[in-house]
Amino acid sequence: MNLFGGTISKLEKGLSYATLKNKAITQNIANVDTPNYKTKEVSFQDIFNEAKESSISANRTDARHYDFSIEIGTSGVYSNENFRTRPNGNAVNMDAEQAKLAENTIYYNALIERLNSKFSTLNTVVKGGR
Amino acid sequence: MSIFHSMNTTASALTAQRLRMDVISSNIANVDTTRAKQVNGEWEPYRKKSITLKENEGQFSSFLNMAMGKTVKAGVGNGVKVTSIKEDTETPFKLVFDPTHPDANEDGYVQMSNVDLLKEMVDLISASRSYEANITAFNANKSMLTKALEIGKG
């Protein structure tokens, strides 16, 4: 039996995603005056949700088969090319970036809260309810 | 990919914006300068300077790892960098009629710098707002890292 269950590893994936997204947002804000810079976005949420909803399992009968396991490293950063740009080719929307920044911070804090309460639950169990 | 990656990104942006403000200050300070440098033995007025920014795409090692197919998180980048400080050679110098000026030509006109105060002020405000936006990003980042230190304390 697994003491920590799947919750903590899922929360960890969420935290890793939030960190990466924070890096992308920071990069976007830093390049608000860079000509021809295109907004960078992180597409982990989709992958994360998929992994959560359906845990796919497959048997590899040949070494050349693709591995079905989803790694944390699969989070993708992509540039949003077809976006309305300013005259200098820069596509950073500062209002949207600030909103995303606030949202991401709250999301991250929420994950930490969950993680902490999970640990405190385990702590209660370990101490036998005392 | 260190935990302080985002902070370094913000720091690079703050440095760039500060340099931009320095250049703007220099432009404003020299708006009336008629003798900035000598070209072919004659004094030339001050030319407006501006900086060019470029996205800092990361170090060689990250590109090498990506090319070799290692699992690297696709480049988030390393902030912004200043590639050059260029002089404006396209805008003509302003001609002001002032026969008493030591640098006036035979017709009594003086060549003044090609700095446009109005543009400089707009640029200054833009730089200062960008700086503030980056400070916000930095603070958000800091609060996230501080929160991360609280994991398991409850």
CSV table of C-alpha atoms in Angstrom, one decimal:
chain,number,residue,atom,x,y,z
A,1,MET,CA,0.0,0.0,0.0
A,2,ASN,CA,1.2,3.4,-0.9
A,3,LEU,CA,1.2,5.8,2.0
A,4,PHE,CA,1.2,9.0,0.0
A,5,GLY,CA,-1.2,7.9,-2.7
A,6,GLY,CA,-1.4,9.6,-6.1
A,7,THR,CA,-2.4,13.0,-4.7
A,8,ILE,CA,1.0,14.3,-3.9
A,9,SER,CA,2.5,13.4,-7.3
A,10,LYS,CA,-0.4,15.0,-9.0
A,11,LEU,CA,0.0,18.2,-6.9
A,12,GLU,CA,3.7,18.1,-7.8
A,13,LYS,CA,2.9,18.0,-11.5
A,14,GLY,CA,0.6,20.9,-11.0
A,15,LEU,CA,3.3,22.9,-9.1
A,16,SER,CA,5.8,22.1,-11.9
A,17,TYR,CA,3.3,23.4,-14.5
A,18,ALA,CA,2.6,26.6,-12.5
A,19,THR,CA,6.4,27.2,-12.1
A,20,LEU,CA,6.9,26.8,-15.9
A,21,LYS,CA,3.9,29.0,-16.6
A,22,ASN,CA,5.3,31.6,-14.3
A,23,LYS,CA,8.6,31.6,-16.2
A,24,ALA,CA,6.8,32.1,-19.5
A,25,ILE,CA,4.7,35.0,-18.1
A,26,THR,CA,7.8,36.6,-16.7
A,27,GLN,CA,9.5,36.2,-20.0
A,28,ASN,CA,6.5,37.8,-21.8
A,29,ILE,CA,6.5,40.8,-19.4
A,30,ALA,CA,10.3,41.2,-19.7
A,31,ASN,CA,10.0,41.3,-23.5
A,32,VAL,CA,7.1,43.8,-23.7
A,33,ASP,CA,9.2,46.3,-25.7
A,34,THR,CA,11.1,43.8,-27.8
A,35,PRO,CA,10.3,44.1,-31.5
A,36,ASN,CA,8.8,41.0,-33.2
A,37,TYR,CA,8.5,39.1,-29.9
A,38,LYS,CA,5.6,36.7,-29.8
A,39,THR,CA,3.8,35.8,-26.6
A,40,LYS,CA,4.9,32.4,-25.2
A,41,GLU,CA,2.3,30.1,-23.7
A,42,VAL,CA,2.5,26.9,-21.7
A,43,SER,CA,0.3,24.0,-22.6
A,44,PHE,CA,0.5,21.7,-19.7
A,45,GLN,CA,-3.1,21.9,-18.4
A,46,ASP,CA,-4.4,19.8,-21.2
A,47,ILE,CA,-1.8,17.1,-20.7
A,48,PHE,CA,-2.3,17.2,-17.0
A,49,ASN,CA,-6.1,16.8,-17.2
A,50,GLU,CA,-5.8,13.9,-19.6
A,51,ALA,CA,-3.4,12.2,-17.3
A,52,LYS,CA,-5.7,12.7,-14.4
A,53,GLU,CA,-8.9,11.6,-16.2
A,54,SER,CA,-7.7,8.5,-17.9
A,55,SER,CA,-4.7,6.7,-16.8
A,56,ILE,CA,-3.8,4.9,-20.0
A,57,SER,CA,-2.0,1.6,-19.7
A,58,ALA,CA,-0.5,-0.3,-22.6
A,59,ASN,CA,1.7,-3.3,-23.0
A,60,ARG,CA,4.9,-2.9,-25.0
A,61,THR,CA,5.4,-6.0,-27.0
A,62,ASP,CA,8.2,-4.5,-29.0
A,63,ALA,CA,11.1,-2.2,-28.0
A,64,ARG,CA,10.2,0.1,-30.8
A,65,HIS,CA,6.7,0.9,-29.4
A,66,TYR,CA,6.2,4.3,-28.0
A,67,ASP,CA,6.0,4.6,-24.3
A,68,PHE,CA,2.5,5.4,-23.0
A,69,SER,CA,3.6,6.9,-19.7
A,70,ILE,CA,3.2,10.7,-19.5
A,71,GLU,CA,6.2,12.5,-18.1
A,72,ILE,CA,6.4,15.8,-16.4
A,73,GLY,CA,8.9,16.9,-19.1
A,74,THR,CA,6.2,16.9,-21.7
A,75,SER,CA,4.9,20.4,-20.8
A,76,GLY,CA,5.2,22.4,-23.9
A,77,VAL,CA,6.0,26.0,-24.4
A,78,TYR,CA,4.9,27.4,-27.7
A,79,SER,CA,4.8,30.8,-29.3
A,80,ASN,CA,1.5,32.2,-30.2
A,81,GLU,CA,2.2,33.3,-33.7
A,82,ASN,CA,-1.2,34.4,-35.0
A,83,PHE,CA,-2.0,37.1,-32.6
A,84,ARG,CA,-2.8,40.7,-33.1
A,85,THR,CA,0.5,42.6,-33.0
A,86,ARG,CA,1.5,46.2,-32.4
A,87,PRO,CA,3.3,48.2,-35.2
A,88,ASN,CA,6.7,46.9,-34.0
A,89,GLY,CA,5.6,43.2,-34.4
A,90,ASN,CA,5.4,42.7,-30.6
A,91,ALA,CA,2.3,40.7,-29.5
A,92,VAL,CA,2.5,41.0,-25.7
A,93,ASN,CA,-0.8,42.0,-24.2
A,94,MET,CA,0.3,43.5,-20.9
A,95,ASP,CA,-3.2,43.4,-19.3
A,96,ALA,CA,-3.6,39.7,-20.2
A,97,GLU,CA,-0.2,38.9,-18.9
A,98,GLN,CA,-0.9,40.7,-15.5
A,99,ALA,CA,-4.2,38.8,-15.2
A,100,LYS,CA,-2.4,35.5,-16.0
A,101,LEU,CA,0.3,36.3,-13.5
A,102,ALA,CA,-2.3,36.9,-10.7
A,103,GLU,CA,-4.2,33.8,-11.6
A,104,ASN,CA,-1.1,31.7,-11.7
A,105,THR,CA,0.0,32.9,-8.3
A,106,ILE,CA,-3.3,32.0,-6.8
A,107,TYR,CA,-3.3,28.6,-8.5
A,108,TYR,CA,0.1,27.9,-7.1
A,109,ASN,CA,-0.9,29.0,-3.6
A,110,ALA,CA,-4.0,26.8,-3.8
A,111,LEU,CA,-1.8,23.8,-4.7
A,112,ILE,CA,0.5,24.5,-1.8
A,113,GLU,CA,-2.5,24.8,0.6
A,114,ARG,CA,-3.7,21.4,-0.7
A,115,LEU,CA,-0.3,19.9,-0.3
A,116,ASN,CA,0.1,21.2,3.2
A,117,SER,CA,-3.4,19.9,4.3
A,118,LYS,CA,-2.5,16.5,2.8
A,119,PHE,CA,0.6,16.4,4.9
A,120,SER,CA,-1.2,17.5,8.0
A,121,THR,CA,-3.8,14.7,7.4
A,122,LEU,CA,-1.0,12.2,7.2
A,123,ASN,CA,0.6,13.6,10.3
A,124,THR,CA,-2.7,13.1,12.2
A,125,VAL,CA,-2.7,9.5,11.0
A,126,VAL,CA,0.9,8.9,12.0
A,127,LYS,CA,0.2,10.4,15.5
A,128,GLY,CA,-2.9,8.2,15.9
A,129,GLY,CA,-5.3,11.0,16.1
A,130,ARG,CA,-3.7,12.6,19.1
B,1,MET,CA,16.5,25.8,-15.1
B,2,SER,CA,17.1,27.0,-11.6
B,3,ILE,CA,14.4,28.1,-9.2
B,4,PHE,CA,15.7,31.7,-9.6
B,5,HIS,CA,15.3,31.5,-13.4
B,6,SER,CA,12.2,33.9,-13.4
B,7,MET,CA,14.0,36.3,-11.1
B,8,ASN,CA,17.0,36.5,-13.5
B,9,THR,CA,14.6,37.1,-16.4
B,10,THR,CA,13.0,40.0,-14.6
B,11,ALA,CA,16.4,41.3,-13.6
B,12,SER,CA,17.5,41.4,-17.2
B,13,ALA,CA,14.3,43.3,-18.1
B,14,LEU,CA,14.8,45.8,-15.3
B,15,THR,CA,18.4,46.4,-16.4
B,16,ALA,CA,17.3,46.9,-20.0
B,17,GLN,CA,14.5,49.4,-19.1
B,18,ARG,CA,16.9,51.3,-16.8
B,19,LEU,CA,19.4,51.6,-19.6
B,20,ARG,CA,16.6,52.8,-21.8
B,21,MET,CA,15.8,55.5,-19.3
B,22,ASP,CA,19.5,56.4,-19.1
B,23,VAL,CA,19.6,56.9,-22.9
B,24,ILE,CA,16.4,58.9,-22.8
B,25,SER,CA,17.9,61.1,-20.0
B,26,SER,CA,21.0,61.6,-22.1
B,27,ASN,CA,18.8,62.6,-25.1
B,28,ILE,CA,16.8,65.1,-23.0
B,29,ALA,CA,19.9,66.5,-21.4
B,30,ASN,CA,21.5,67.1,-24.8
B,31,VAL,CA,18.5,68.6,-26.5
B,32,ASP,CA,20.3,71.9,-27.0
B,33,THR,CA,23.8,70.6,-27.6
B,34,THR,CA,25.3,72.0,-30.8
B,35,ARG,CA,28.8,70.6,-30.3
B,36,ALA,CA,28.6,66.8,-29.6
B,37,LYS,CA,31.4,65.5,-31.7
B,38,GLN,CA,33.8,66.6,-34.5
B,39,VAL,CA,33.2,65.3,-38.0
B,40,ASN,CA,35.9,66.4,-40.6
B,41,GLY,CA,37.0,69.2,-38.4
B,42,GLU,CA,33.5,70.6,-37.9
B,43,TRP,CA,31.3,70.4,-34.8
B,44,GLU,CA,28.2,68.3,-35.2
B,45,PRO,CA,25.1,68.6,-33.0
B,46,TYR,CA,24.0,65.8,-30.7
B,47,ARG,CA,22.3,62.9,-32.4
B,48,LYS,CA,19.3,61.2,-30.7
B,49,LYS,CA,20.3,57.8,-29.4
B,50,SER,CA,18.0,54.8,-29.0
B,51,ILE,CA,18.5,51.2,-27.9
B,52,THR,CA,17.5,48.0,-29.6
B,53,LEU,CA,16.2,45.2,-27.5
B,54,LYS,CA,16.3,41.5,-28.4
B,55,GLU,CA,14.9,38.4,-26.8
B,56,ASN,CA,17.6,36.4,-24.9
B,57,GLU,CA,16.9,33.0,-26.2
B,58,GLY,CA,19.1,31.0,-23.9
B,59,GLN,CA,22.6,29.6,-23.8
B,60,PHE,CA,24.4,27.3,-26.2
B,61,SER,CA,23.9,24.3,-23.9
B,62,SER,CA,20.1,24.4,-24.1
B,63,PHE,CA,20.2,24.5,-27.9
B,64,LEU,CA,22.7,21.6,-28.0
B,65,ASN,CA,20.5,19.5,-25.7
B,66,MET,CA,17.5,20.2,-27.7
B,67,ALA,CA,19.3,19.4,-31.0
B,68,MET,CA,20.5,16.1,-29.4
B,69,GLY,CA,16.9,15.2,-28.6
B,70,LYS,CA,17.3,15.2,-24.8
B,71,THR,CA,14.2,16.0,-22.9
B,72,VAL,CA,14.6,19.7,-22.2
B,73,LYS,CA,11.6,21.9,-21.5
B,74,ALA,CA,11.3,23.9,-24.7
B,75,GLY,CA,12.9,27.2,-24.4
B,76,VAL,CA,11.2,29.7,-22.1
B,77,GLY,CA,14.0,32.1,-22.8
B,78,ASN,CA,16.3,34.0,-20.5
B,79,GLY,CA,14.8,37.4,-20.6
B,80,VAL,CA,15.8,40.3,-22.7
B,81,LYS,CA,19.1,41.9,-23.8
B,82,VAL,CA,20.2,45.1,-25.3
B,83,THR,CA,22.0,44.5,-28.6
B,84,SER,CA,23.0,48.1,-29.5
B,85,ILE,CA,22.7,51.8,-28.8
B,86,LYS,CA,22.2,53.4,-32.2
B,87,GLU,CA,22.4,57.1,-33.2
B,88,ASP,CA,19.6,58.5,-35.3
B,89,THR,CA,21.2,59.5,-38.6
B,90,GLU,CA,17.9,59.8,-40.5
B,91,THR,CA,16.1,62.6,-38.8
B,92,PRO,CA,17.6,66.0,-40.0
B,93,PHE,CA,19.0,68.5,-37.5
B,94,LYS,CA,16.7,71.3,-36.6
B,95,LEU,CA,17.6,74.7,-38.0
B,96,VAL,CA,17.1,77.6,-35.7
B,97,PHE,CA,17.6,81.2,-36.7
B,98,ASP,CA,20.0,82.8,-34.2
B,99,PRO,CA,22.8,85.0,-35.8
B,100,THR,CA,24.4,85.7,-32.4
B,101,HIS,CA,25.1,82.0,-31.7
B,102,PRO,CA,28.8,81.1,-32.1
B,103,ASP,CA,27.9,78.1,-34.2
B,104,ALA,CA,25.6,80.0,-36.6
B,105,ASN,CA,26.4,79.7,-40.3
B,106,GLU,CA,26.6,82.6,-42.8
B,107,ASP,CA,22.9,82.9,-43.1
B,108,GLY,CA,22.5,83.0,-39.3
B,109,TYR,CA,21.0,79.5,-38.8
B,110,VAL,CA,22.2,77.1,-36.1
B,111,GLN,CA,21.9,73.4,-36.4
B,112,MET,CA,20.3,71.9,-33.3
B,113,SER,CA,20.1,68.3,-32.1
B,114,ASN,CA,17.5,66.1,-33.7
B,115,VAL,CA,16.0,65.1,-30.3
B,116,ASP,CA,12.2,65.5,-30.2
B,117,LEU,CA,11.4,66.3,-26.6
B,118,LEU,CA,7.8,65.1,-26.9
B,119,LYS,CA,8.8,61.7,-28.2
B,120,GLU,CA,11.4,61.4,-25.5
B,121,MET,CA,8.8,62.1,-22.8
B,122,VAL,CA,6.4,59.5,-24.2
B,123,ASP,CA,9.3,57.0,-24.4
B,124,LEU,CA,10.3,57.8,-20.8
B,125,ILE,CA,6.8,57.0,-19.5
B,126,SER,CA,6.7,53.8,-21.6
B,127,ALA,CA,10.0,52.7,-20.1
B,128,SER,CA,8.9,53.6,-16.5
B,129,ARG,CA,5.6,51.6,-16.9
B,130,SER,CA,7.5,48.6,-18.3
B,131,TYR,CA,9.8,48.8,-15.3
B,132,GLU,CA,6.8,48.8,-12.9
B,133,ALA,CA,5.2,45.8,-14.7
B,134,ASN,CA,8.4,43.9,-14.2
B,135,ILE,CA,8.5,44.8,-10.5
B,136,THR,CA,5.0,43.4,-10.2
B,137,ALA,CA,6.2,40.2,-11.9
B,138,PHE,CA,9.2,40.0,-9.6
B,139,ASN,CA,7.0,40.4,-6.4
B,140,ALA,CA,4.5,37.8,-7.6
B,141,ASN,CA,7.5,35.5,-8.2
B,142,LYS,CA,8.9,36.2,-4.8
B,143,SER,CA,5.6,35.5,-3.0
B,144,MET,CA,5.4,32.1,-4.9
B,145,LEU,CA,8.9,31.1,-3.8
B,146,THR,CA,8.2,32.1,-0.2
B,147,LYS,CA,5.0,30.1,-0.3
B,148,ALA,CA,7.0,27.1,-1.6
B,149,LEU,CA,9.2,27.2,1.5
B,150,GLU,CA,6.1,26.7,3.6
B,151,ILE,CA,5.4,23.2,2.1
B,152,GLY,CA,5.2,20.7,5.0
B,153,LYS,CA,5.3,23.2,7.8
B,154,GLY,CA,1.6,23.1,8.6
